[in-house]
mmCIF file of C-alpha atoms in Angstrom:
data_model
loop_
_atom_site.group_PDB
_atom_site.id
_atom_site.type_symbol
_atom_site.label_atom_id
_atom_site.label_comp_id
_atom_site.label_asym_id
_atom_site.label_seq_id
_atom_site.Cartn_x
_atom_site.Cartn_y
_atom_site.Cartn_z
ATOM 1 C CA MET A 1 15.371 19.811 29.535
ATOM 2 C CA THR A 2 13.639 21.988 26.975
ATOM 3 C CA GLU A 3 15.300 24.952 25.302
ATOM 4 C CA PHE A 4 13.791 27.723 23.182
ATOM 5 C CA THR A 5 15.227 30.722 21.391
ATOM 6 C CA VAL A 6 12.954 33.744 21.191
ATOM 7 C CA ASN A 7 13.866 36.293 18.547
ATOM 8 C CA SER A 8 12.001 39.465 19.440
ATOM 9 C CA THR A 9 12.597 41.314 16.194
ATOM 10 C CA ILE A 10 10.466 44.336 17.127
ATOM 11 C CA CYS A 11 12.610 45.202 20.169
ATOM 12 C CA GLY A 12 15.800 43.623 18.802
ATOM 13 C CA PHE A 13 16.424 41.163 21.648
ATOM 14 C CA VAL A 14 17.186 37.459 21.417
ATOM 15 C CA HIS A 15 16.399 35.386 24.509
ATOM 16 C CA LYS A 16 17.405 31.819 25.376
ATOM 17 C CA ILE A 17 14.846 30.051 27.577
ATOM 18 C CA ARG A 18 15.608 26.750 29.308
ATOM 19 C CA GLY A 19 13.454 24.696 31.608
ATOM 20 C CA SER A 20 12.873 21.306 33.137
ATOM 21 C CA LYS A 21 10.330 19.654 35.382
ATOM 22 C CA LYS A 22 11.260 19.151 39.034
ATOM 23 C CA GLY A 23 8.470 17.642 41.102
ATOM 24 C CA ASN A 24 5.316 19.696 40.585
ATOM 25 C CA LYS A 25 7.215 22.750 39.308
ATOM 26 C CA ILE A 26 8.939 23.780 36.106
ATOM 27 C CA ILE A 27 12.306 25.426 36.704
ATOM 28 C CA VAL A 28 12.827 28.137 34.075
ATOM 29 C CA ASP A 29 15.956 30.168 33.387
ATOM 30 C CA ILE A 30 16.233 32.903 30.766
ATOM 31 C CA GLU A 31 19.407 34.338 29.251
ATOM 32 C CA THR A 32 18.489 37.793 28.021
ATOM 33 C CA PRO A 33 19.895 41.266 27.360
ATOM 34 C CA CYS A 34 16.492 42.797 28.260
ATOM 35 C CA GLU A 35 16.367 44.452 31.690
ATOM 36 C CA LYS A 36 12.636 43.745 32.094
ATOM 37 C CA ILE A 37 13.018 40.047 31.320
ATOM 38 C CA LYS A 38 16.015 39.826 33.666
ATOM 39 C CA LYS A 39 13.630 40.686 36.522
ATOM 40 C CA PHE A 40 11.970 37.283 36.137
ATOM 41 C CA SER A 41 14.782 35.329 34.499
ATOM 42 C CA HIS A 42 14.625 32.536 37.090
ATOM 43 C CA MET A 43 11.259 31.051 38.028
ATOM 44 C CA GLU A 44 9.939 27.983 39.767
ATOM 45 C CA VAL A 45 6.582 27.735 38.037
ATOM 46 C CA PRO A 46 3.828 25.656 39.666
ATOM 47 C CA MET A 47 2.461 23.290 37.010
ATOM 48 C CA MET A 48 -1.165 24.015 37.833
ATOM 49 C CA GLU A 49 -0.692 27.786 37.465
ATOM 50 C CA ILE A 50 0.009 27.781 33.711
ATOM 51 C CA LEU A 51 -3.335 26.721 32.298
ATOM 52 C CA ASP A 52 -5.330 29.966 32.162
ATOM 53 C CA ILE A 53 -4.496 33.586 31.378
ATOM 54 C CA LYS A 54 -6.028 34.773 34.649
ATOM 55 C CA ASN A 55 -4.273 33.561 37.803
ATOM 56 C CA ASN A 56 -1.256 32.524 35.757
ATOM 57 C CA TYR A 57 2.144 32.472 37.475
ATOM 58 C CA VAL A 58 4.151 33.439 34.366
ATOM 59 C CA ILE A 59 1.787 36.216 33.289
ATOM 60 C CA ASP A 60 1.799 37.595 36.848
ATOM 61 C CA ARG A 61 5.641 37.699 36.879
ATOM 62 C CA ALA A 62 5.709 39.395 33.460
ATOM 63 C CA GLN A 63 3.194 41.959 34.681
ATOM 64 C CA GLU A 64 5.276 42.652 37.818
ATOM 65 C CA ALA A 65 8.350 43.181 35.583
ATOM 66 C CA LYS A 66 6.324 45.649 33.483
ATOM 67 C CA CYS A 67 6.757 43.681 30.270
ATOM 68 C CA SER A 68 5.075 45.047 27.204
ATOM 69 C CA SER A 69 1.817 43.319 26.296
ATOM 70 C CA ASN A 70 3.335 42.311 22.936
ATOM 71 C CA CYS A 71 6.405 40.657 24.498
ATOM 72 C CA LEU A 72 6.905 37.133 23.152
ATOM 73 C CA VAL A 73 8.858 35.829 26.148
ATOM 74 C CA PRO A 74 5.919 35.084 28.495
ATOM 75 C CA CYS A 75 4.188 33.124 25.722
ATOM 76 C CA ALA A 76 7.377 31.150 25.044
ATOM 77 C CA VAL A 77 7.816 30.415 28.762
ATOM 78 C CA LEU A 78 4.244 29.146 28.937
ATOM 79 C CA ASN A 79 4.813 26.877 25.936
ATOM 80 C CA LEU A 80 7.973 25.528 27.563
ATOM 81 C CA CYS A 81 6.112 24.895 30.831
ATOM 82 C CA ARG A 82 3.252 23.174 29.040
ATOM 83 C CA MET A 83 5.714 20.930 27.186
ATOM 84 C CA GLU A 84 7.643 20.014 30.326
ATOM 85 C CA SER A 85 4.435 19.299 32.247
ATOM 86 C CA GLY A 86 2.984 17.140 29.463
ATOM 87 C CA PHE A 87 0.109 19.494 28.532
ATOM 88 C CA LEU A 88 1.652 20.144 25.096
ATOM 89 C CA ALA A 89 3.068 17.269 23.058
ATOM 90 C CA LYS A 90 6.743 17.597 22.190
ATOM 91 C CA SER A 91 6.023 15.758 18.915
ATOM 92 C CA LEU A 92 3.560 18.510 17.935
ATOM 93 C CA VAL A 93 6.125 21.197 18.759
ATOM 94 C CA LYS A 94 8.825 19.415 16.731
ATOM 95 C CA LYS A 95 6.432 19.123 13.786
ATOM 96 C CA ALA A 96 5.467 22.839 13.978
ATOM 97 C CA GLY A 97 9.095 23.976 14.200
ATOM 98 C CA SER A 98 8.324 27.541 15.254
ATOM 99 C CA ILE A 99 5.616 30.079 15.931
ATOM 100 C CA SER A 100 5.567 33.381 14.070
ATOM 101 C CA ILE A 101 3.559 36.529 13.533
ATOM 102 C CA GLU A 102 3.691 37.932 10.032
ATOM 103 C CA PHE A 103 2.653 41.537 9.478
ATOM 104 C CA ASP A 104 1.076 41.222 6.044
ATOM 105 C CA GLU A 105 -0.355 44.709 5.667
ATOM 106 C CA VAL A 106 1.033 47.585 7.667
#
């Protein structure tokens, strides 16, 4: 089981994303106050449909839910799926600690 917290400071939402591998799919559940994210808060993501931006299961679900293009949740879900499927090393993620975007000059 992998668990992430996504703090979307621009929109003010905090999301809890959990997932685990089951066969050739990653089962993802998202606790969220966001109505758009709730539309795809449970997914059974095929492992081979997370590698590219085009033809990507998670990106397709986010698009169907009309997520904003700057939403951090789809990216976090993809990172979780890549970790659970072995495409992203958990040791690298532990070492990094977090991912952030800093707006240096606005």
